[in-house]
Coordinates of C-alpha atoms in Angstrom, one line a residue:
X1131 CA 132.5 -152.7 19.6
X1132 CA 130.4 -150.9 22.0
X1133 CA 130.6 -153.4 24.2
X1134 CA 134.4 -152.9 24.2
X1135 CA 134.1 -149.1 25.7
X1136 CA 133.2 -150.7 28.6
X1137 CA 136.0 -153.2 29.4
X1138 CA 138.7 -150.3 28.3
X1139 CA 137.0 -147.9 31.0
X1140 CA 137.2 -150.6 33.3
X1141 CA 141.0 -151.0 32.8
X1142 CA 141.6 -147.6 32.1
X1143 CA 140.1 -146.6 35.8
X1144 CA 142.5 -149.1 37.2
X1145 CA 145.3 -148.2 35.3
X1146 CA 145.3 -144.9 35.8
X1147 CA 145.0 -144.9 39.7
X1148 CA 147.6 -146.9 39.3
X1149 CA 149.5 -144.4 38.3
X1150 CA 148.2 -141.6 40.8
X1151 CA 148.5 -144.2 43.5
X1152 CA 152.4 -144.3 41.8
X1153 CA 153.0 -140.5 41.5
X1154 CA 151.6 -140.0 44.5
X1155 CA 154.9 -139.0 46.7
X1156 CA 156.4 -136.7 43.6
X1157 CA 156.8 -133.3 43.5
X1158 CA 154.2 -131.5 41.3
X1159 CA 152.4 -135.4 40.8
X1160 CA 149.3 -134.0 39.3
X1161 CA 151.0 -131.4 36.6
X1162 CA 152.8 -134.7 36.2
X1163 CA 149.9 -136.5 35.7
X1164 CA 148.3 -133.9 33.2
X1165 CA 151.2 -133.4 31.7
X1166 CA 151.7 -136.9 30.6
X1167 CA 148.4 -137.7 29.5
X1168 CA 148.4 -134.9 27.0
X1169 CA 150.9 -135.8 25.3
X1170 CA 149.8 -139.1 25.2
X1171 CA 146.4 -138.3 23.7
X1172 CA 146.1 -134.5 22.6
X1173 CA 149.0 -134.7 19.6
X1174 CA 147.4 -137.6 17.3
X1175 CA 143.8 -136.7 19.0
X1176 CA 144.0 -133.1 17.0
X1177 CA 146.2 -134.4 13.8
X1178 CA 143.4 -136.9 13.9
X1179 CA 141.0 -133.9 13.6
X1180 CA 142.5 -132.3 11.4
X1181 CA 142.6 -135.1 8.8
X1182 CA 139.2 -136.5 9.4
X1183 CA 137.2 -133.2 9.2
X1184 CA 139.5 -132.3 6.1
X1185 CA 137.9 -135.7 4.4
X1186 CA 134.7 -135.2 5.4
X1187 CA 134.4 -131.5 4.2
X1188 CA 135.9 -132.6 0.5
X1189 CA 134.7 -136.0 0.2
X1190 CA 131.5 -137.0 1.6
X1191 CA 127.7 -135.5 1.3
X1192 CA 126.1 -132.0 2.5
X1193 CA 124.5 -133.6 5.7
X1194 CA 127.9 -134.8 7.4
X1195 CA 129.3 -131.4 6.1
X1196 CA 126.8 -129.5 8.0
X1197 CA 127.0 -132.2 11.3
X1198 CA 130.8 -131.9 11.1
X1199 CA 130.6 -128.3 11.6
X1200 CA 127.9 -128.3 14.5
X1201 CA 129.9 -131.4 16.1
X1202 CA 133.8 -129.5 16.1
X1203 CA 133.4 -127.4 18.9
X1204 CA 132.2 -130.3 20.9
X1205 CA 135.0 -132.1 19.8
X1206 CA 137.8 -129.7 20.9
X1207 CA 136.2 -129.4 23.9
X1208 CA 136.1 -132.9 24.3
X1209 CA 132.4 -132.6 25.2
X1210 CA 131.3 -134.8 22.2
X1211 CA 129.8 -137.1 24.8
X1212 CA 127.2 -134.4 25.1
X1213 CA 126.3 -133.0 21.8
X1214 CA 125.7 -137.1 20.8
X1215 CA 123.3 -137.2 23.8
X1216 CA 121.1 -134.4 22.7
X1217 CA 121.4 -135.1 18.9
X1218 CA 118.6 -137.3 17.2
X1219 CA 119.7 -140.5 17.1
X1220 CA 120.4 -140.6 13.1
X1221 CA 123.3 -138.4 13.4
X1222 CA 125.3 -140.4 15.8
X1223 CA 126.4 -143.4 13.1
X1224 CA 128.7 -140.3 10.9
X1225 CA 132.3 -140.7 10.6
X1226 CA 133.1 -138.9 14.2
X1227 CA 130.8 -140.4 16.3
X1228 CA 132.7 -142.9 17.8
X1229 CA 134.5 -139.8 19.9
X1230 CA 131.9 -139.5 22.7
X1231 CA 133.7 -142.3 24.2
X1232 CA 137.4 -140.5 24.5
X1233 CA 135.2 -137.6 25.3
X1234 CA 134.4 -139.4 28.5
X1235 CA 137.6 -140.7 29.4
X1236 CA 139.2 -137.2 29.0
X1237 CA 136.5 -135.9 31.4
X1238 CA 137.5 -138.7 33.7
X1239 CA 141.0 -137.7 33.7
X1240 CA 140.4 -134.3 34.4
X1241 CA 138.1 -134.6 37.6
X1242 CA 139.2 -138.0 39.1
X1243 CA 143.3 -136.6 39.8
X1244 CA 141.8 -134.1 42.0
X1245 CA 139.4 -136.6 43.7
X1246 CA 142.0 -138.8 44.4
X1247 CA 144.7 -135.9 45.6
X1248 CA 142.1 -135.0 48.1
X1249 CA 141.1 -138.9 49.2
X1250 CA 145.2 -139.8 49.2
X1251 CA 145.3 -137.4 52.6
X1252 CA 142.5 -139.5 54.4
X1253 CA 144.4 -143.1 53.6
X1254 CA 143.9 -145.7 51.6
X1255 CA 140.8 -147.5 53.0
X1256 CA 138.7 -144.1 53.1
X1257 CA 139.5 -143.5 49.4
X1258 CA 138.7 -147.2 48.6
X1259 CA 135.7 -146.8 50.7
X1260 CA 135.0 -143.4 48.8
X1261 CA 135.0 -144.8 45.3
X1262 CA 133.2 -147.8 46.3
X1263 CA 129.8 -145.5 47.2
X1264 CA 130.6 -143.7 43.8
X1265 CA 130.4 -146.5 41.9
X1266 CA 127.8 -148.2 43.7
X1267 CA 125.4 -144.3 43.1
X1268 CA 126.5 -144.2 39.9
X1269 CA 125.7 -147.7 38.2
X1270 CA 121.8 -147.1 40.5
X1271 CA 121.7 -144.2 38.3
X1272 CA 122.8 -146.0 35.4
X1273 CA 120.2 -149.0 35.9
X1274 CA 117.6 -146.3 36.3
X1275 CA 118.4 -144.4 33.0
X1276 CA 119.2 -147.4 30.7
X1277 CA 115.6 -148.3 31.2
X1278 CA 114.0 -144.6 31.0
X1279 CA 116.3 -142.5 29.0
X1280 CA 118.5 -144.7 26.4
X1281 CA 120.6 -141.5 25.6
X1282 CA 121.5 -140.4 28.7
X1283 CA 122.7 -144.4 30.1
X1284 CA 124.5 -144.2 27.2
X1285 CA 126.9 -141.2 26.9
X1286 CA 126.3 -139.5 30.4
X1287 CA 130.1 -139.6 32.2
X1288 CA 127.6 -140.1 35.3
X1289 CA 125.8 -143.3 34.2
X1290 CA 129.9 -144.3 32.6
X1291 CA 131.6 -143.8 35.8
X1292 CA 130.8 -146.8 38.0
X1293 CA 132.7 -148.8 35.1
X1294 CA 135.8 -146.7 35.7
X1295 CA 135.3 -146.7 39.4
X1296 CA 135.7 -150.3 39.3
X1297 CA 139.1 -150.3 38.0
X1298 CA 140.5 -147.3 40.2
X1299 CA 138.8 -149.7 43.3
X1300 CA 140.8 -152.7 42.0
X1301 CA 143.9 -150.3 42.0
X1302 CA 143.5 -149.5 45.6
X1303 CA 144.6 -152.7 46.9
X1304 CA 141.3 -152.7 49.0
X1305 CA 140.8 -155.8 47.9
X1306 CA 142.8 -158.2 46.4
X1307 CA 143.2 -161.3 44.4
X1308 CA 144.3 -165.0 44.9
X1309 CA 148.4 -165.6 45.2
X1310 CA 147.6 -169.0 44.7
X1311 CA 148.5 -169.6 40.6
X1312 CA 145.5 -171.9 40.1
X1313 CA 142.8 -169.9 42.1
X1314 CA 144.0 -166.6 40.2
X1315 CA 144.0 -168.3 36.9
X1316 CA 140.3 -169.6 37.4
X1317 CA 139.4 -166.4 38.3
X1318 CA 140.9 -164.8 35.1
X1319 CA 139.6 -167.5 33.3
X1320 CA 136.3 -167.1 34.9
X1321 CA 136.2 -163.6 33.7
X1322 CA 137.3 -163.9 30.2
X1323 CA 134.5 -166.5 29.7
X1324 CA 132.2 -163.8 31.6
X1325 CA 133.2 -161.7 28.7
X1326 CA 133.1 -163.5 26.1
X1327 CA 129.7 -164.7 26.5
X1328 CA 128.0 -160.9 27.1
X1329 CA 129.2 -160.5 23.6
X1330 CA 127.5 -163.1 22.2
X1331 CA 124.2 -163.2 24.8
X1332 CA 123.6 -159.3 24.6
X1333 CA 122.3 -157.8 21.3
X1334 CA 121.7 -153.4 19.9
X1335 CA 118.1 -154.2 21.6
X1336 CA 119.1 -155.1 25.2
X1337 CA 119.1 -152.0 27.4
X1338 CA 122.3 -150.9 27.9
X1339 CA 124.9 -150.0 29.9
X1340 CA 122.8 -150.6 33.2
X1341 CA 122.5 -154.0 34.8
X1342 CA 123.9 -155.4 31.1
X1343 CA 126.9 -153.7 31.6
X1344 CA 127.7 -155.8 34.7
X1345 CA 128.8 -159.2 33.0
X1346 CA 131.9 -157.8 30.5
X1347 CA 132.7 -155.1 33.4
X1348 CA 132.7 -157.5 36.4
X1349 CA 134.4 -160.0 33.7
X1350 CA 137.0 -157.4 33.0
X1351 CA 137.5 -157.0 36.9
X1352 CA 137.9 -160.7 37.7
X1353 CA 140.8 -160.7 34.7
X1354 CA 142.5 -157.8 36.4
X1355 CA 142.4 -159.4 39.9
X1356 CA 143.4 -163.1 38.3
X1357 CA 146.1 -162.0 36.3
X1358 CA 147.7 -160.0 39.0
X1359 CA 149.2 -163.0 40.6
X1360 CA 152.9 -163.9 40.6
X1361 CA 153.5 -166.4 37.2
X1362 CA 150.2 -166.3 36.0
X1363 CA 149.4 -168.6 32.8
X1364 CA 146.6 -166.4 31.9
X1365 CA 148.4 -162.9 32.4
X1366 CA 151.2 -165.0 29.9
X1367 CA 148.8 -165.4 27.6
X1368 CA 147.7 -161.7 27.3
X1369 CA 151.1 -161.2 27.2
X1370 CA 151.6 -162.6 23.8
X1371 CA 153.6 -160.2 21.2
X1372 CA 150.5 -160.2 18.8
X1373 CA 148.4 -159.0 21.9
X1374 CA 151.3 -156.4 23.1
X1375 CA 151.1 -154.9 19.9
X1376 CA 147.7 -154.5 19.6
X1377 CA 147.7 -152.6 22.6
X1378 CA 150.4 -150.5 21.8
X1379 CA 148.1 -149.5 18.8
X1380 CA 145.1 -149.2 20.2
X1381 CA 144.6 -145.5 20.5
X1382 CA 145.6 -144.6 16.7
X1383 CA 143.5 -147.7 15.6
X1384 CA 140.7 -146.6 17.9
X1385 CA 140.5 -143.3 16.4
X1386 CA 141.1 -144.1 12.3
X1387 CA 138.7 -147.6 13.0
X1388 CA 135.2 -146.0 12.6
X1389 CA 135.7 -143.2 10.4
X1390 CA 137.4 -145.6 7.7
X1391 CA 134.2 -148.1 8.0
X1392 CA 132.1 -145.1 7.3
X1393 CA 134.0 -143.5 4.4
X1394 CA 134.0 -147.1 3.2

């Protein structure tokens, strides 16, 4: 599961440059842009809230009480990210927890537009070019702290962003991959098999995101590139209605998943 933060910021960095990359010649793009995502996440983020906390201040014991009321500033700031990072390590398995990871994606979408309005002025190449130095100082950084500070390589947005750098690098069409069917569908292949095997070779003791991060991420990656060619068999088989609408409930099962496990 934790594992699985790390493809979805992989794919959400692509697709959301995507989208900037898309907007780009609108009117207004980046109150466009905001404007959109918020009403994607913000209305069943807070009813969410509003739900959960009410559970967990009726149902459950005096400790999450207490941690529910320290963490729900945090959590409407979306800076839960943070407050898990400097809590002890016990408290971060309650029935909330889980929201560090939205906390930063929703610090991603905030800071990146702006990046990228600036870059999108200086051309394509410089803005790949520019994203490419992020990633590469963030994921050194990332290495560095999975090895001498667990907490930080874990919910710091600056040891995260490399992961989401890689997709909005993919979305820049800096590089791109095969047209040929079967080349693309062995690299998507490739990548799938990348991924499925970090979830069975990595374990809760392997230091992590770091240089562990790199299998499922540059797995994720190689699916993105494979499946972008024309008639792909492997993008057809992501495309399957089971799969379609899974992803279409993937927020709301995201944010009811953990806290029901817990209460259970």
């Amino acid at each position: 599961g934790w594992m699985g933060v790390d493809l979805f910021f992989v794919l959400s960095g692509f697709l959301i440059t995507r989208v900037l990359l898309e907007l780009r010649e609108a009117p207004n793009r980046l109150s466009v842009f905001y404007g959109r995502r918020a009403l994607r996440i913000l209305p069943s983020y807070f009813f969410y809230l509003l739900l959960a906390v009410t559970m967990l201040l009726l149902f459950t014991a005096p400790k999450h009480v207490a941690l529910t009321r320290e963490m729900l500033p945090w959590l409407l700031l979306f800076l839960q990210n943070f407050h898990a990072a400097l809590s002890d390590p016990g408290t971060n398995l309650g029935p909330l927890s889980h929201l560090w990871s939205l906390a930063v994606e929703e610090q991603f979408y905030i800071v990146f537009p702006l990046f990228a309005a600036m870059l999108a002025r200086r051309g394509r190449r410089t803005a790949a070019l520019a994203i490419a130095v992020i990633a590469l100082g963030s994921f050194a950084y990332s290495a560095w702290a999975a090895e001498h500070d667990a907490s930080a390589a874990f919910y710091s947005p600056l040891s995260r962003a490399w992961e989401l750098m890689l997709g909005a690098f993919l979305a820049t069409g800096f590089i791109t991959g095969p047209k040929n069917r079967a080349a693309a569908d062995t690299l998507a292949a490739l990548g799938l098999a990348m991924m499925l095997f970090s979830f069975w070779w990595l374990t809760d003791a392997s230091p992590f995101p770091g240089v562990n991060a790199l299998m499922p991420c540059l797995g994720t990656a190689l699916v993105i590139g494979g499946t972008q060619a024309p008639d792909s068999r492997i993008a057809r088989l992501l495309s399957q209605k089971p799969l379609v609408a899974t992803g279409l409930m993937s927020y709301s099962l995201y944010l009811w998943h953990w806290p029901l496990i817990v209460f259970g």
